[in-house]
Short mmCIF file of C-alpha atoms in Angstrom, two decimals:
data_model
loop_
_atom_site.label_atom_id
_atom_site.label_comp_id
_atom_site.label_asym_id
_atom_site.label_seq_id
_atom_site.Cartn_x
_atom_site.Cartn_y
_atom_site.Cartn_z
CA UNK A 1 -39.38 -15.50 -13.02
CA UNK A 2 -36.80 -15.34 -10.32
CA UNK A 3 -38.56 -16.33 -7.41
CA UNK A 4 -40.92 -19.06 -9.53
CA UNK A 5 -36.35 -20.16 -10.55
CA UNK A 6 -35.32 -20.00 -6.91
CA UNK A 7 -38.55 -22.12 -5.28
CA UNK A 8 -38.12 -24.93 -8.25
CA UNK A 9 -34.18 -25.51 -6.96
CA UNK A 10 -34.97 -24.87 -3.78
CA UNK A 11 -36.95 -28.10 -4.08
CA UNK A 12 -34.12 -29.87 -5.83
CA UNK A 13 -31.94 -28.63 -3.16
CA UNK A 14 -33.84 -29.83 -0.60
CA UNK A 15 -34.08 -33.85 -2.00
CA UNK A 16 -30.48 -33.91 -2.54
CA UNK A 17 -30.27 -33.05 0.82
CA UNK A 18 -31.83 -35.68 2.07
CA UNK A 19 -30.10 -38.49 0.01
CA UNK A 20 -26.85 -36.87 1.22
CA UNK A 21 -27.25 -36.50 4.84
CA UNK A 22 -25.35 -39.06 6.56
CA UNK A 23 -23.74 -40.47 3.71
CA UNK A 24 -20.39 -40.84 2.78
CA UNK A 25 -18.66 -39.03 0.39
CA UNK A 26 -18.46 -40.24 -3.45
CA UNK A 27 -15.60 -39.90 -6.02
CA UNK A 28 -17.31 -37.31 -7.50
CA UNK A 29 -18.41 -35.53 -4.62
CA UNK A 30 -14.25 -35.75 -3.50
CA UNK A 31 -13.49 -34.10 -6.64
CA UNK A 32 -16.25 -30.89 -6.79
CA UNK A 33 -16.46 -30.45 -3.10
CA UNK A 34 -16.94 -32.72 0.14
CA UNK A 35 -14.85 -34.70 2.66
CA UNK A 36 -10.91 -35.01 1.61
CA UNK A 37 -8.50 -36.47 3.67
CA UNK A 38 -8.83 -37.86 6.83
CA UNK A 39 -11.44 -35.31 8.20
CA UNK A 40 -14.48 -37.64 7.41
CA UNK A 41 -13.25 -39.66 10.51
CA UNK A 42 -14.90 -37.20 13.13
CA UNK A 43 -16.87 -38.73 15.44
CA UNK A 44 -19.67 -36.30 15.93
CA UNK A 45 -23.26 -37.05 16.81
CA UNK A 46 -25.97 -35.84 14.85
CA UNK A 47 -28.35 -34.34 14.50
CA UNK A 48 -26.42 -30.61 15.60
CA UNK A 49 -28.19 -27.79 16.96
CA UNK A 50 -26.81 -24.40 16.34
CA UNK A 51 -28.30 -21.44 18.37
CA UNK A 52 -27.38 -18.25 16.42
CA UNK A 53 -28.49 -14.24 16.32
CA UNK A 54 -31.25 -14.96 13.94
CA UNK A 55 -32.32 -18.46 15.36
CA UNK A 56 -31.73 -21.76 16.22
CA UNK A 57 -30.60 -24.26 13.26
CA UNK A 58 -30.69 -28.22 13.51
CA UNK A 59 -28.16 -30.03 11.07
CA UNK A 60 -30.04 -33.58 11.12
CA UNK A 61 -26.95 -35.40 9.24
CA UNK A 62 -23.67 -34.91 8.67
CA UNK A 63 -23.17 -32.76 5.74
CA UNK A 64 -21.47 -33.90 2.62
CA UNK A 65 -21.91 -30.80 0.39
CA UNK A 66 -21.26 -27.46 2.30
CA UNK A 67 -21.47 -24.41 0.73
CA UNK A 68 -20.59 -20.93 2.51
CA UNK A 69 -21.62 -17.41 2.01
CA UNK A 70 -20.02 -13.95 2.70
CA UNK A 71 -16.37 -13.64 4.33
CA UNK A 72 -13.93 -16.24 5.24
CA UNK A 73 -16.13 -18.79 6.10
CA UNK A 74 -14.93 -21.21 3.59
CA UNK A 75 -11.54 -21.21 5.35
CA UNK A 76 -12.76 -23.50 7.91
CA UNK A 77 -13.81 -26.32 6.14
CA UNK A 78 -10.72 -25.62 3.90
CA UNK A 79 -8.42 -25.89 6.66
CA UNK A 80 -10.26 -29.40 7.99
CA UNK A 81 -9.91 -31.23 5.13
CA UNK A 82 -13.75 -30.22 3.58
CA UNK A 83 -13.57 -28.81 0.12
CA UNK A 84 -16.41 -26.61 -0.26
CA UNK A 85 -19.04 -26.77 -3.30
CA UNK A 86 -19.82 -23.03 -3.31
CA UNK A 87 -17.69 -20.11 -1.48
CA UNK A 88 -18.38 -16.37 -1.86
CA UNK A 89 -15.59 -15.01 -4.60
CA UNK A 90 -13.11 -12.72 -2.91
CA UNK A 91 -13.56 -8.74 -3.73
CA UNK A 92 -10.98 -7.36 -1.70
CA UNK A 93 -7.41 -8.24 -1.77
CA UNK A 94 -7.46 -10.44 -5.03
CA UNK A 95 -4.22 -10.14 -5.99
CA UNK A 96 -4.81 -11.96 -9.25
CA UNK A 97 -8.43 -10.99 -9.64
CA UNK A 98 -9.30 -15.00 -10.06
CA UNK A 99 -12.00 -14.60 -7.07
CA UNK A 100 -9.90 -16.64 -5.02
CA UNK A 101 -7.39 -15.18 -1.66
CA UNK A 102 -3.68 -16.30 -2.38
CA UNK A 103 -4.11 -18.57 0.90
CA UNK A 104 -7.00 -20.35 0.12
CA UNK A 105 -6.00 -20.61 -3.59
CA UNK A 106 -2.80 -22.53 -1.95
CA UNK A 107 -5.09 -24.85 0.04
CA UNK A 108 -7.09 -25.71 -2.42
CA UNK A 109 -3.85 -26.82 -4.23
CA UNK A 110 -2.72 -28.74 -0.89
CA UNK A 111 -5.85 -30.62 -1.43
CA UNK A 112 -5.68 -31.52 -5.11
CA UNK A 113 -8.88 -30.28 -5.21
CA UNK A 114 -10.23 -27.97 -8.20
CA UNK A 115 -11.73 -24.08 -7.35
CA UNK A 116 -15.19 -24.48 -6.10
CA UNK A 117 -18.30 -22.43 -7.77
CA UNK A 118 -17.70 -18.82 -6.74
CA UNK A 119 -20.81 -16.68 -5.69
CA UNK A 120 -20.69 -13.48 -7.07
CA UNK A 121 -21.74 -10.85 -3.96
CA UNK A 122 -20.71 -8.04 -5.45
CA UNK A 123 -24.84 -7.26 -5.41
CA UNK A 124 -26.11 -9.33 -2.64
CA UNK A 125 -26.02 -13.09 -1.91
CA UNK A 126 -26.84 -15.34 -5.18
CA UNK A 127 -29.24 -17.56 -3.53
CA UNK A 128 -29.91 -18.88 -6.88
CA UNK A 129 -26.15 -19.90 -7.80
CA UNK A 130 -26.20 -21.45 -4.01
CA UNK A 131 -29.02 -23.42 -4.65
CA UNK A 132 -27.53 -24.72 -7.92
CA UNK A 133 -24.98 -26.10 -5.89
CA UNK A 134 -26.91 -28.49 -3.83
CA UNK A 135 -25.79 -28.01 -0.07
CA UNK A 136 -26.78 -29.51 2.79
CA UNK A 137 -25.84 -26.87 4.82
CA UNK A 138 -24.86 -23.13 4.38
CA UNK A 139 -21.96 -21.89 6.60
CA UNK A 140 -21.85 -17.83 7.52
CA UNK A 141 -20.68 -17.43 11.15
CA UNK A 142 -18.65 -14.37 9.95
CA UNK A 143 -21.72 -12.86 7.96
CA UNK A 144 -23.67 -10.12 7.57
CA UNK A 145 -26.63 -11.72 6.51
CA UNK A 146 -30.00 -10.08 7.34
CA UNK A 147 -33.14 -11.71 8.54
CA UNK A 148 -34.30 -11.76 4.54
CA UNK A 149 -30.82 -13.30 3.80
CA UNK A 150 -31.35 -16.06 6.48
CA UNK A 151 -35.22 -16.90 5.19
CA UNK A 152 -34.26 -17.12 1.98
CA UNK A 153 -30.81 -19.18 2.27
CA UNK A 154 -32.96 -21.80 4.73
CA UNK A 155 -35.23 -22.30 1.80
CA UNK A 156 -32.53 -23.98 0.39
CA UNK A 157 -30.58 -25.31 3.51
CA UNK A 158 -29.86 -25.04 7.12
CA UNK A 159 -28.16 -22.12 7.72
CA UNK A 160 -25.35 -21.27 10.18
CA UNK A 161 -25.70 -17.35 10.83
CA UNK A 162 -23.40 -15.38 13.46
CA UNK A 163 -23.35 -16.40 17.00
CA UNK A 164 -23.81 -12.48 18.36
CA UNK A 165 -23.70 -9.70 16.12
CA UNK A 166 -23.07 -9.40 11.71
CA UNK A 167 -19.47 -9.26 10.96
CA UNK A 168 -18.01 -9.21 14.80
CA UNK A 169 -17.51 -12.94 15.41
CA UNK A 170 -13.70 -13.69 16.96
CA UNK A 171 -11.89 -15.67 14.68
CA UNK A 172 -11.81 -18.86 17.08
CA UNK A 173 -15.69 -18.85 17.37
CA UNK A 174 -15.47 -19.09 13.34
CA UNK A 175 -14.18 -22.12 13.63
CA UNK A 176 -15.86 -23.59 16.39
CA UNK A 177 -19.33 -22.74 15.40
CA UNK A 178 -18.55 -23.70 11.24
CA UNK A 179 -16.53 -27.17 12.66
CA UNK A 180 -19.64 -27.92 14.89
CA UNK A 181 -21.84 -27.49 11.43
CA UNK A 182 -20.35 -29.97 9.76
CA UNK A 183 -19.22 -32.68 12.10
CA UNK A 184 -15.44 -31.85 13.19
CA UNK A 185 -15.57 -30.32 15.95
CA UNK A 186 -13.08 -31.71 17.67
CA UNK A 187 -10.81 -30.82 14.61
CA UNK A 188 -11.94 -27.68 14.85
CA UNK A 189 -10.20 -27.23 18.80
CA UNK A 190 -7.02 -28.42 17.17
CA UNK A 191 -7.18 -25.95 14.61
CA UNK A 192 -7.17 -23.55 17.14
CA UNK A 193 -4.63 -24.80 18.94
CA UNK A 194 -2.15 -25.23 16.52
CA UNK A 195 -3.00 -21.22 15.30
CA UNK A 196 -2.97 -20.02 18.70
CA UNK A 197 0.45 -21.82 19.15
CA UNK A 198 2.40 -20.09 15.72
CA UNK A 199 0.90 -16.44 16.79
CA UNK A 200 2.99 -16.74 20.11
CA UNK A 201 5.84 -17.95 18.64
CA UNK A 202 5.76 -15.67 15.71
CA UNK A 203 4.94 -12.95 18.29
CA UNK A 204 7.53 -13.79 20.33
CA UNK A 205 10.17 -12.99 17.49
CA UNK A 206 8.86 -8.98 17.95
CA UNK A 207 9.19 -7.87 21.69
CA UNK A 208 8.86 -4.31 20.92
CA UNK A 209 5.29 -5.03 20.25
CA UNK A 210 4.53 -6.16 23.56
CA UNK A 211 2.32 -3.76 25.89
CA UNK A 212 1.89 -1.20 22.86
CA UNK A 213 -1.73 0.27 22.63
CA UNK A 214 -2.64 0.02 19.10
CA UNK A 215 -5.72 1.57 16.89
CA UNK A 216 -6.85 0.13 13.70
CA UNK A 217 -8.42 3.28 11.60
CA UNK A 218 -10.91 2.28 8.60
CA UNK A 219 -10.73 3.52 5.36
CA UNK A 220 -9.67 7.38 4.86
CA UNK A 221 -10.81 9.37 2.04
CA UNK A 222 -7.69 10.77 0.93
CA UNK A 223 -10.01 13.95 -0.45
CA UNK A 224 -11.53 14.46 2.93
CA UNK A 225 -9.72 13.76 6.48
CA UNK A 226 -12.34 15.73 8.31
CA UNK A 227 -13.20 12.52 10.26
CA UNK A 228 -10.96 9.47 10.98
CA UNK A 229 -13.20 6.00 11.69
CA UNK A 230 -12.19 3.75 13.52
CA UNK A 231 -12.80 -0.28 14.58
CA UNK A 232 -14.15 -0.88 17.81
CA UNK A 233 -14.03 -3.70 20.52
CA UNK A 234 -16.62 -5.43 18.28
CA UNK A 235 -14.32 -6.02 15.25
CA UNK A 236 -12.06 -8.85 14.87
CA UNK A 237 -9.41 -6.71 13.60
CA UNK A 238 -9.01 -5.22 16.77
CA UNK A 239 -9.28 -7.91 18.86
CA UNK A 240 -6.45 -9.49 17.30
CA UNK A 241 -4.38 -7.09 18.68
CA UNK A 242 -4.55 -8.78 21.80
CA UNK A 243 -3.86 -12.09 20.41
CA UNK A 244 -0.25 -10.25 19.13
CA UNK A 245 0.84 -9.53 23.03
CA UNK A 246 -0.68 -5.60 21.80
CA UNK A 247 -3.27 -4.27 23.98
CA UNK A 248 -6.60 -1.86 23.12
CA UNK A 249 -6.09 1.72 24.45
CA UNK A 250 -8.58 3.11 26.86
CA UNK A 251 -9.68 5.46 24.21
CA UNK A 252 -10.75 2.37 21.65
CA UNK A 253 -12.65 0.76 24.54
CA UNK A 254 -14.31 3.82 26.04
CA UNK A 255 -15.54 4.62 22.38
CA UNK A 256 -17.11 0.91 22.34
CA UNK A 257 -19.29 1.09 25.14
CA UNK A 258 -22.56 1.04 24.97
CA UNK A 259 -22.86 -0.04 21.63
CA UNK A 260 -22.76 -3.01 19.09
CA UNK A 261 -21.09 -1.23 16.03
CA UNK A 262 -17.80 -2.35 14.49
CA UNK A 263 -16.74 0.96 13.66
CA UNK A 264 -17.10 4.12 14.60
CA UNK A 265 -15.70 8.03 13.50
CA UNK A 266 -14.19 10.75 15.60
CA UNK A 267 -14.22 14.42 13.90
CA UNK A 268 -10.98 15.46 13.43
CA UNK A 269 -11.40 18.29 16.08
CA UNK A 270 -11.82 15.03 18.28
CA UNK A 271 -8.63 13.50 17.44
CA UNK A 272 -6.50 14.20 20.67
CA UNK A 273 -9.03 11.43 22.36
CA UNK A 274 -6.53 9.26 20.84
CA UNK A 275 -3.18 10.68 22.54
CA UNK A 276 -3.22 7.40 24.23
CA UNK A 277 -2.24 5.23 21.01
CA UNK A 278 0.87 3.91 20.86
CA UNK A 279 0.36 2.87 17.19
CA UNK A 280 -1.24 3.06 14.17
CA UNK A 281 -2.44 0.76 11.71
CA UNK A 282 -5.09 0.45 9.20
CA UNK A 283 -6.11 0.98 4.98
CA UNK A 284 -3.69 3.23 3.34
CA UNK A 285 -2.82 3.00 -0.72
CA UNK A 286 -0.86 1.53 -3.29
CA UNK A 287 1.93 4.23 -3.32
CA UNK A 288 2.04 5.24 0.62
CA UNK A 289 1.15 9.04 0.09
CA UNK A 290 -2.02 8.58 2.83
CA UNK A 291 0.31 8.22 5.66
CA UNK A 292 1.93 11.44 4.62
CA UNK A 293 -0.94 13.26 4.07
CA UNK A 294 -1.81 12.13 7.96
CA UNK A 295 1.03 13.72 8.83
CA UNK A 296 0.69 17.28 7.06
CA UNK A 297 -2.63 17.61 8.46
CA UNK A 298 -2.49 20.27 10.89
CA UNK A 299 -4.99 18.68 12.90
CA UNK A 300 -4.32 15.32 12.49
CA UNK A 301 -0.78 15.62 13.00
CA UNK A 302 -1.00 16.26 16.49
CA UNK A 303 -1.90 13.04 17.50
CA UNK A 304 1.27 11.53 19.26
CA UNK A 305 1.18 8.26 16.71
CA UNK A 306 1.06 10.26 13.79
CA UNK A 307 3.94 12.59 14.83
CA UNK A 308 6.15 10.43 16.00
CA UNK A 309 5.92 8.11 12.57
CA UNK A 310 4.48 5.11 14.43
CA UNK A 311 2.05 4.44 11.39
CA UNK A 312 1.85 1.87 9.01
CA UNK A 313 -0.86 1.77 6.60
CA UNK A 314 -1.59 -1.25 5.01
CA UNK A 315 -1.24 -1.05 1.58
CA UNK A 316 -4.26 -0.36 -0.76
CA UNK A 317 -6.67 -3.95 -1.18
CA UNK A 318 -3.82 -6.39 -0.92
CA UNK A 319 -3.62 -9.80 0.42
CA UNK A 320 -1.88 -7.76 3.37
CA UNK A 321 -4.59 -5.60 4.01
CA UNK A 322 -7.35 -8.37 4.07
CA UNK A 323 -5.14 -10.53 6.21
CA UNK A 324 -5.34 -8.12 8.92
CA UNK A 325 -8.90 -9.41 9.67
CA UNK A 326 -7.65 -12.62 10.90
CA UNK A 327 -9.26 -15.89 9.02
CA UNK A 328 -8.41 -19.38 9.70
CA UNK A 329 -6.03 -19.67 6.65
CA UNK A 330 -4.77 -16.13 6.64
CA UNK A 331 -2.88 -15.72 9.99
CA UNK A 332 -0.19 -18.11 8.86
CA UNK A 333 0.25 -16.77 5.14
CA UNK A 334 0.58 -13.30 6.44
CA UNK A 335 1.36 -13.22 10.16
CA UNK A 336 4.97 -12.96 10.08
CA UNK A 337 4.50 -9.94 7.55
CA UNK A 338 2.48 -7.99 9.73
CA UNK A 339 4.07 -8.39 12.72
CA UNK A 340 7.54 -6.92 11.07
CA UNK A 341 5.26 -3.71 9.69
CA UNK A 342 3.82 -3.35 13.33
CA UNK A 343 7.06 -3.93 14.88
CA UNK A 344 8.51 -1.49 12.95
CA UNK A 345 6.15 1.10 13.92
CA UNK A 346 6.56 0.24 17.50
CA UNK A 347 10.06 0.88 16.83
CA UNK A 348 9.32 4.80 16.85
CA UNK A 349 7.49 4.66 20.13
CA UNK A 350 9.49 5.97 22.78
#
C-alpha cells in the first residue's frame, strides 16, 4: 500500500514539476514556500548540472518549490531569501521541542513567512510526506542519504546529494552546491562572504584562542569512559576550528589518515596520543558533572587538557551544542557564545 501511495504522488510530483519549472513564484506559493524577497532576481542559467557522490543531477528550470532533507540544508535557501516547502524537523537541540532550531525559527519570522511542513526522520526519510509537498528539487548536500535514499527521493525530484562523502561537507560547499540548485549562486558567494567576514571579527575579540590545538570528542557515555571518540579531519565540526584562528593537533590529523570516517575512538589506555591538545571541547550534559567525571578518571585524567581544566563541554542537546556544527544560520546566532566558552578554556592553557 505504501509503495502503490508513494508511485501515485510521485506522479503528481512529477507534473507539478513541470508546470513550475521556470515560472515565477505565485501569492500562494510566497506564502507556503518559494521565492521571498529580492532573491528571485538571480541571474542563473538553466538547466544546472550537479555532479555529486551518488551521481550527476540536472535541474532543467529554476525551482520554485524546494524542499530539503536531513541536516541544515534548509538554512541555505532560508538565508537567500527561499522559504522552503518541506525541511527535515530538528531532533537535536530543540529548545522548544516545536521541530524548528531557534535560528531558523527567527528567519522564518524575518521573512513573514509561516513554518514549512516538517519531515519527521526520526525513522528514516518520509519520502511520502516529501512527495506531498510537490518539489521541484530536493536539497541534501549535508546528508547522509544512501544510494536507496537517493533512488527513491529522484522518483519524486532531482536530488542534490553530498559533493564527497555523507555528513562531511564544509559548511561553505553547503551553500555553494544548495545556491547552485536553485538559481542563486552568486548569492550564495555573498553569503559566504559576509559569514566568513563576522567569524574574523568575532574571532578577533578572543586572542587567546589563536594557535591553540583543539579536539572535539563525541558523545561520552557517562556509564562507560573506557573509550573517548573523537571527530576527525572529515567532520565539519572540526574543521571549523580552523575557521576560529584554532588549529587541528597532529594527533587529530594523524588519526584521519587513511580513512573517510567522521569519527573515530581511542581506548582509554590510548589517551596520552592526545598530550598534544591544547583544548577540549565536545557533548557534555545538562548539569556539567561529565567534565568532572573526565577529570576523576585515573586514566583519563592524565591527558594534559583534562588536567589542566581546559575543557568545556557543551551542554547536553542545546541550541549550543548543535551550533557547534557550523550551518549557514547558526554561526551568527551562536558564534559569539562559543567563542567566550572556548576562550575561556584557552584561558587555562599555559
Amino acid at each position: 500500500m505504501r509503495s502503490t501511495r508513494l508511485r501515485l504522488l510521485t506522479a503528481t510530483a512529477a507534473l507539478f514539476t513541470l508546470a513550475a519549472c521556470g515560472t515565477s513564484s505565485s501569492e500562494d506559493d510566497t506564502k507556503d514556500g518559494g521565492q521571498k524577497g529580492s532573491a528571485s532576481s538571480s541571474a542563473e542559467e538553466f538547466p544546472v548540472t550537479i555532479k555529486h557522490a551518488l551521481g550527476t543531477t540536472t535541474i532543467p528550470g529554476k525551482p520554485e518549490r524546494v524542499a530539503t532533507v536531513n541536516w541544515a540544508n534548509h538554512e541555505v535557501p532560508l538565508a537567500l531569501g527561499v522559504v522552503p516547502v518541506g525541511m527535515a524537523a530538528a531532533n537535536f537541540g530543540d529548545d522548544d521541542g516545536d521541530g524548528v532550531l531557534p535560528w531558523v525559527e527567527e528567519k522564518l519570522k524575518d521573512l513573514g513567512a509561516k513554518t514549512p511542513v516538517l519531515f519527521d526522520e526520526n525513522d528514516g526519510i518520509d519520502f511520502e510526506a516529501v512527495a506531498d509537498t510537490r518539489p521541484d528539487v530536493i536539497l541534501a548536500a549535508y546528508s547522509g542519504l544512501t544510494e536507496q535514499d537517493y533512488e527513491t527521493l529522484s522518483e519524486i525530484a532531482p536530488v542534490v546529494a553530498f559533493p564527497d562523502a555523507a555528513w562531511a561537507t564544509p559548511w561553505r560547499e553547503i551553500v555553494r552546491t544548495n545556491s547552485k540548485a536553485i538559481g542563486l549562486a552568486a548569492e550564495g558567494e555573498k553569503l559566504i562572504g559576509d559569514l566568513e567576514k563576522e567569524i574574523e571579527q568575532t574571532a578577533a575579540k578572543y586572542p587567546q584562542l589563536k594557535g591553540k590545538s583543539a579536539m572535539f570528542m563525541t558523545h561520552i557515555d557517562p556509564g562507560d569512559v573506557s573509550e573517548v571518540g573523537f571527530y576527525t579531519t572529515h567532520d565539519t565540526r572540526t574543521l571549523f576550528f580552523e575557521d576560529l584562528g584554532l588549529k587541528i593537533p597532529g594527533s587529530i590529523t594523524e588519526a584521519s589518515k587513511g580513512t573517510d570516517k567522521f569519527a573515530l575512538t581511542r581506548s582509554a589506555e590510548q589517551i596520552d596520543v592526545f598530550n598534544d591538545v591544547d583544548i577540549i571541547t565536545g557533548y557534555g550534559d545538562e548539569k556539567g558533572e561529565l567534565a568532572g567525571q573526565l577529570a576523576e578518571d585515573p586514566l583519563l585524567s592524565k591527558v594534559p587538557a583534562i588536567e589542566r581544566g581546559s575543557v568545556y563541554l557543551l551542554p547536553g542537546s542545546s541550541p549550543l551544542a548543535t551550533a557547534a556544527n557550523p550551518t549557514p544560520l547558526s554561526i551568527s546566532y551562536v558564534l559569539d557564545d562559543y567563542l567566550a566558552a572556548l576562550a575561556e578554556a584557552a584561558d587555562k592553557v599555559k
